Short mmCIF file of C-alpha atoms in Angstrom, two decimals:
data_model
loop_
_atom_site.label_atom_id
_atom_site.label_comp_id
_atom_site.label_asym_id
_atom_site.label_seq_id
_atom_site.Cartn_x
_atom_site.Cartn_y
_atom_site.Cartn_z
CA MET A 1 126.13 42.84 172.40
CA GLY A 2 123.03 43.73 170.41
CA ASN A 3 122.18 40.06 169.79
CA ARG A 4 122.49 39.25 173.50
CA GLN A 5 120.17 42.12 174.42
CA SER A 6 117.53 41.14 171.85
CA SER A 7 117.79 37.53 173.06
CA LYS A 8 117.18 38.68 176.63
CA ARG A 9 114.16 40.72 175.52
CA ARG A 10 112.65 37.72 173.75
CA GLU A 11 113.32 35.52 176.76
CA SER A 12 111.60 38.00 179.10
CA GLN A 13 108.43 37.77 177.03
CA ILE A 14 108.22 33.97 177.22
CA VAL A 15 105.72 32.61 179.73
CA ARG A 16 107.33 29.81 181.68
CA PRO A 17 104.75 27.30 182.99
CA ASN A 18 106.72 26.26 186.08
CA LEU A 19 106.82 29.88 187.27
CA ALA A 20 103.28 30.61 186.13
CA SER A 21 101.72 27.82 188.21
CA ALA A 22 102.75 29.61 191.41
CA VAL A 23 100.81 32.72 190.33
CA ASN A 24 97.51 30.85 189.98
CA PRO A 25 97.75 27.45 191.69
CA SER A 26 94.05 26.78 190.98
CA LEU A 27 94.85 26.18 187.30
CA PRO A 28 95.72 22.58 186.36
CA PRO A 29 99.24 22.15 184.95
CA GLU A 30 97.94 21.32 181.46
CA ALA A 31 95.90 24.55 181.43
CA VAL A 32 98.94 26.59 182.46
CA ASN A 33 101.03 24.95 179.72
CA THR A 34 98.34 25.62 177.12
CA LEU A 35 98.01 29.27 178.13
CA ALA A 36 101.78 29.70 178.15
CA ASN A 37 102.22 28.28 174.66
CA CYS A 38 99.34 30.35 173.28
CA LEU A 39 100.63 33.62 174.75
CA ASN A 40 104.11 32.96 173.43
CA ARG A 41 102.73 32.73 169.86
CA LEU A 42 100.89 36.05 169.98
CA PRO A 43 102.68 39.28 168.96
CA LEU A 44 102.10 40.86 172.36
CA VAL A 45 104.44 42.71 174.71
CA LEU A 46 104.49 40.62 177.87
CA ASP A 47 106.79 41.65 180.70
CA LYS A 48 106.77 39.66 183.94
CA ARG A 49 104.14 41.85 185.62
CA VAL A 50 101.71 41.56 182.69
CA ARG A 51 102.37 37.86 182.33
CA ASP A 52 101.61 37.20 185.98
CA GLU A 53 98.46 39.32 185.85
CA VAL A 54 97.15 37.40 182.83
CA ILE A 55 97.64 34.08 184.61
CA HIS A 56 96.14 35.45 187.80
CA ARG A 57 92.99 36.83 186.14
CA VAL A 58 92.23 34.07 183.64
CA GLU A 59 89.24 31.87 184.45
CA LEU A 60 88.87 28.13 183.84
CA VAL A 61 85.52 27.37 182.18
CA GLU A 62 83.98 23.93 181.58
CA THR A 63 81.13 23.77 179.06
CA PRO A 64 78.35 21.14 179.04
CA ASP A 65 78.30 18.12 176.73
CA THR A 66 75.66 19.77 174.54
CA PRO A 67 76.72 22.41 171.96
CA GLU A 68 76.85 25.97 173.23
CA ILE A 69 77.41 29.35 171.54
CA LEU A 70 80.43 31.11 173.06
CA LEU A 71 80.61 34.09 170.70
CA ARG A 72 77.92 35.40 168.41
CA LYS A 73 78.52 37.50 165.33
CA GLY A 74 77.66 41.17 165.79
CA GLN A 75 77.76 41.10 169.58
CA GLU A 76 80.34 42.53 171.97
CA PRO A 77 83.06 40.00 172.82
CA SER A 78 83.05 38.42 176.26
CA GLY A 79 86.81 37.96 176.17
CA ILE A 80 89.71 36.02 174.71
CA TYR A 81 89.31 32.25 174.92
CA VAL A 82 92.04 29.59 174.87
CA LEU A 83 90.92 26.03 174.17
CA VAL A 84 92.50 23.50 176.55
CA SER A 85 90.51 20.43 175.47
CA GLY A 86 87.39 19.56 173.50
CA ASN A 87 86.13 20.67 170.10
CA VAL A 88 85.09 24.18 169.07
CA ASN A 89 84.05 25.37 165.61
CA VAL A 90 83.76 28.77 163.98
CA VAL A 91 80.59 28.52 161.90
CA SER A 92 78.71 30.58 159.33
CA GLU A 93 75.54 32.32 160.45
CA ASN A 94 73.26 29.53 159.25
CA GLU A 95 75.78 26.88 160.39
CA LYS A 96 75.99 25.54 156.84
CA TYR A 97 79.77 25.87 156.89
CA VAL A 98 82.40 25.15 159.48
CA LEU A 99 84.76 28.05 158.81
CA ARG A 100 87.44 26.87 161.19
CA LYS A 101 88.04 24.07 163.67
CA ILE A 102 89.74 25.49 166.73
CA GLN A 103 92.71 23.38 167.76
CA ALA A 104 93.58 22.71 171.39
CA GLY A 105 96.03 25.40 172.45
CA ASP A 106 94.66 28.00 170.05
CA CYS A 107 92.82 31.20 170.98
CA PHE A 108 89.68 32.82 169.60
CA GLY A 109 87.84 36.06 170.25
CA GLU A 110 91.12 37.97 170.14
CA VAL A 111 90.17 39.92 167.00
CA SER A 112 87.16 41.60 168.56
CA VAL A 113 88.91 42.24 171.86
CA LEU A 114 92.25 43.55 170.60
CA PHE A 115 90.94 45.51 167.61
CA ASN A 116 87.88 46.88 169.44
CA ILE A 117 85.27 45.55 167.02
CA LYS A 118 82.20 43.35 167.41
CA CYS A 119 82.44 39.58 167.00
CA THR A 120 82.97 38.64 163.35
CA ALA A 121 81.56 35.09 163.45
CA ASP A 122 79.66 32.60 165.59
CA VAL A 123 81.82 30.28 167.70
CA LYS A 124 80.21 27.10 169.01
CA THR A 125 81.31 24.16 171.11
CA VAL A 126 80.80 20.65 169.72
CA ASN A 127 81.10 18.73 172.98
CA ARG A 128 82.35 19.23 176.52
CA CYS A 129 85.25 21.67 176.53
CA VAL A 130 87.74 23.03 179.01
CA ILE A 131 88.50 26.64 178.13
CA LEU A 132 90.45 29.51 179.62
CA LEU A 133 88.75 32.92 179.50
CA LEU A 134 90.40 36.31 179.92
CA LYS A 135 87.59 38.83 180.08
CA THR A 136 87.52 41.70 177.60
CA SER A 137 88.12 44.41 180.19
CA ASP A 138 91.15 42.56 181.57
CA ALA A 139 92.60 41.81 178.14
CA ARG A 140 92.27 45.41 176.96
CA GLN A 141 93.87 46.64 180.15
CA LEU A 142 96.80 44.21 180.05
CA PHE A 143 97.59 43.66 176.37
CA THR A 144 99.26 46.07 173.96
CA PHE A 145 98.83 44.93 170.37
CA PRO A 146 101.66 46.18 168.09
CA SER A 147 100.49 49.18 166.06
CA GLU A 148 102.35 47.87 163.00
CA VAL A 149 100.10 44.78 162.88
CA THR A 150 96.94 45.81 161.04
CA LEU A 151 93.59 44.06 161.13
CA LEU A 152 94.10 42.90 157.53
CA GLN A 153 97.52 41.46 158.37
CA TRP A 154 96.14 39.61 161.38
CA PHE A 155 93.30 38.10 159.33
CA GLN A 156 95.79 37.10 156.66
CA GLN A 157 98.22 35.54 159.13
CA ARG A 158 95.46 33.57 160.83
CA ARG A 159 93.67 32.74 157.54
CA TYR A 160 90.37 34.08 158.84
CA PHE A 161 87.36 34.54 156.57
CA ASP A 162 85.96 38.03 156.10
CA THR A 163 82.43 37.14 157.19
CA SER A 164 81.66 40.71 158.29
CA LYS A 165 82.80 42.45 155.09
CA LEU A 166 85.53 44.38 156.87
CA PHE A 167 87.76 44.74 153.81
CA ASN A 168 87.33 46.01 150.28
CA SER A 169 86.11 43.55 147.64
CA HIS A 170 88.15 40.33 147.72
CA GLN A 171 91.23 41.93 149.24
CA LEU A 172 91.66 39.50 152.14
CA SER A 173 91.07 36.29 150.17
CA ARG A 174 93.62 37.37 147.57
CA GLU A 175 96.21 38.17 150.24
CA ILE A 176 95.63 34.76 151.87
CA ALA A 177 95.77 33.01 148.51
CA LEU A 178 99.05 34.70 147.62
CA ASP A 179 100.60 33.73 150.94
CA VAL A 180 99.49 30.09 150.62
CA LEU A 181 100.47 29.76 146.97
CA GLN A 182 103.96 31.03 147.75
CA ARG A 183 104.31 28.25 150.33
CA SER A 184 102.83 25.50 148.16
CA PRO A 185 105.42 22.93 146.93
CA VAL A 186 103.51 22.43 143.67
CA LEU A 187 104.16 26.08 142.72
CA HIS A 188 107.73 26.22 143.96
CA GLY A 189 109.84 28.67 141.99
CA TRP A 190 106.96 30.87 140.82
CA LYS A 191 107.58 34.57 141.33
CA LYS A 192 105.24 36.61 143.48
CA GLU A 193 104.24 38.77 140.52
CA ALA A 194 103.22 35.73 138.46
CA LEU A 195 101.15 34.26 141.31
CA ASP A 196 99.50 37.62 141.91
CA ALA A 197 98.56 37.85 138.23
CA VAL A 198 96.99 34.37 138.36
CA ILE A 199 95.00 35.25 141.48
CA LYS A 200 93.57 38.39 139.86
CA THR A 201 92.26 36.38 136.90
CA VAL A 202 90.12 34.13 139.13
CA LYS A 203 86.53 35.38 139.25
CA PRO A 204 84.64 36.09 141.38
CA GLU A 205 86.37 34.54 144.39
CA ILE A 206 89.50 32.46 144.69
CA ILE A 207 88.61 30.94 148.10
CA MET A 208 85.62 28.61 148.08
CA LEU A 209 83.69 27.12 151.01
CA TYR A 210 82.49 23.51 150.88
CA PRO A 211 80.01 22.00 153.36
CA ALA A 212 81.02 18.79 155.13
CA ASN A 213 80.92 15.62 152.96
CA SER A 214 80.98 17.59 149.69
CA ILE A 215 82.44 15.94 146.59
CA ILE A 216 85.10 18.34 145.34
CA THR A 217 86.38 16.21 142.49
CA LYS A 218 85.54 12.70 141.39
CA GLU A 219 87.40 9.72 139.97
CA GLY A 220 87.25 9.85 136.19
CA TRP A 221 86.68 13.57 135.90
CA LYS A 222 89.10 15.42 133.65
CA GLY A 223 91.38 17.53 135.81
CA GLN A 224 91.05 21.25 135.10
CA GLU A 225 91.83 22.76 138.50
CA ILE A 226 94.41 22.77 141.27
CA PHE A 227 92.96 22.77 144.78
CA ILE A 228 94.84 23.95 147.86
CA LEU A 229 93.20 23.14 151.18
CA LEU A 230 93.30 26.08 153.62
CA HIS A 231 91.29 24.61 156.51
CA GLY A 232 89.85 21.23 157.36
CA GLN A 233 90.49 17.79 155.88
CA VAL A 234 89.90 15.96 152.59
CA THR A 235 89.51 12.23 152.13
CA PHE A 236 90.53 10.31 149.01
CA SER A 237 88.52 7.20 148.23
CA THR A 238 87.72 4.75 145.45
CA GLY A 239 84.36 3.05 145.48
CA ASP A 240 83.48 2.45 149.13
CA GLN A 241 87.09 2.28 150.25
CA GLU A 242 88.79 5.26 151.91
CA LEU A 243 92.42 5.52 150.80
CA ALA A 244 93.80 8.43 152.82
CA THR A 245 92.85 11.60 154.70
CA PHE A 246 94.91 14.80 154.57
CA ALA A 247 94.73 17.97 156.67
CA ALA A 248 95.52 21.50 155.50
CA GLY A 249 98.63 21.99 157.62
CA GLU A 250 100.61 25.22 157.69
CA LYS A 251 101.46 25.19 153.98
CA GLY A 252 98.06 24.04 152.74
CA PHE A 253 97.54 20.65 151.12
CA SER A 254 97.36 20.66 147.30
CA PHE A 255 95.60 18.14 145.09
CA GLY A 256 94.30 17.95 141.51
CA GLU A 257 97.55 19.18 140.00
CA GLU A 258 98.35 15.80 138.43
CA GLY A 259 95.28 15.82 136.24
CA MET A 260 95.62 19.47 135.27
CA LEU A 261 99.33 19.45 134.51
CA LEU A 262 99.24 16.13 132.69
CA LEU A 263 95.82 16.80 131.09
CA THR A 264 94.54 13.43 132.26
CA ALA A 265 91.55 12.19 134.16
CA LEU A 266 91.85 11.81 137.93
#
């Protein structure tokens, strides 16, 4: 009985695109599907009334071909965005680093809106984008974020960088590192306590940022480190020939462990 009731509760919170399209027929089907999938991944309480209101109030925005700032660090958020198509980056203040590449179907701006803080980073389009926007006032009226989910937990779950110094010392990076290391196949079987001890020995920061086209390690160098990719992609090459490109994925992509564990050159 209890399982059936919990199953019904979960089902009632799922946004079904075929029903949603009738609420806002001006939205293209692909936009409705994208919004539905995004909402279903967020830890929000969505009954039918709230779900329909979200779909009714959301706006479809098309940006120009030239780059455009959608959110700026330190300013009040304009709303929660959901990327339907195109390319959007979260960048450092001087745009030296791409902190995160927003994937189609993902949201951004939700931290500032749902936790009532100012924007924590600049968000910029790369090219023409189709985006759904739920304005801040609407989102705060409609959404109830679970009180048990803290700001630190949300940053950790989403692997966000603490660009606004919201947390003490290196607290967030260590929490993210622990979560990723526990998922990494190369460290399978390690206990949480052992991984935590390793993380605390790394000074000053365990998470490093690399600009695009940086050389992280080079053929012939003696391996002394294990790298685990949190965001972005790395390309392996020899001479002028590219061998393979790998993305971070959900578990993080590890490399360099062969040289370190075998004490050989890469």
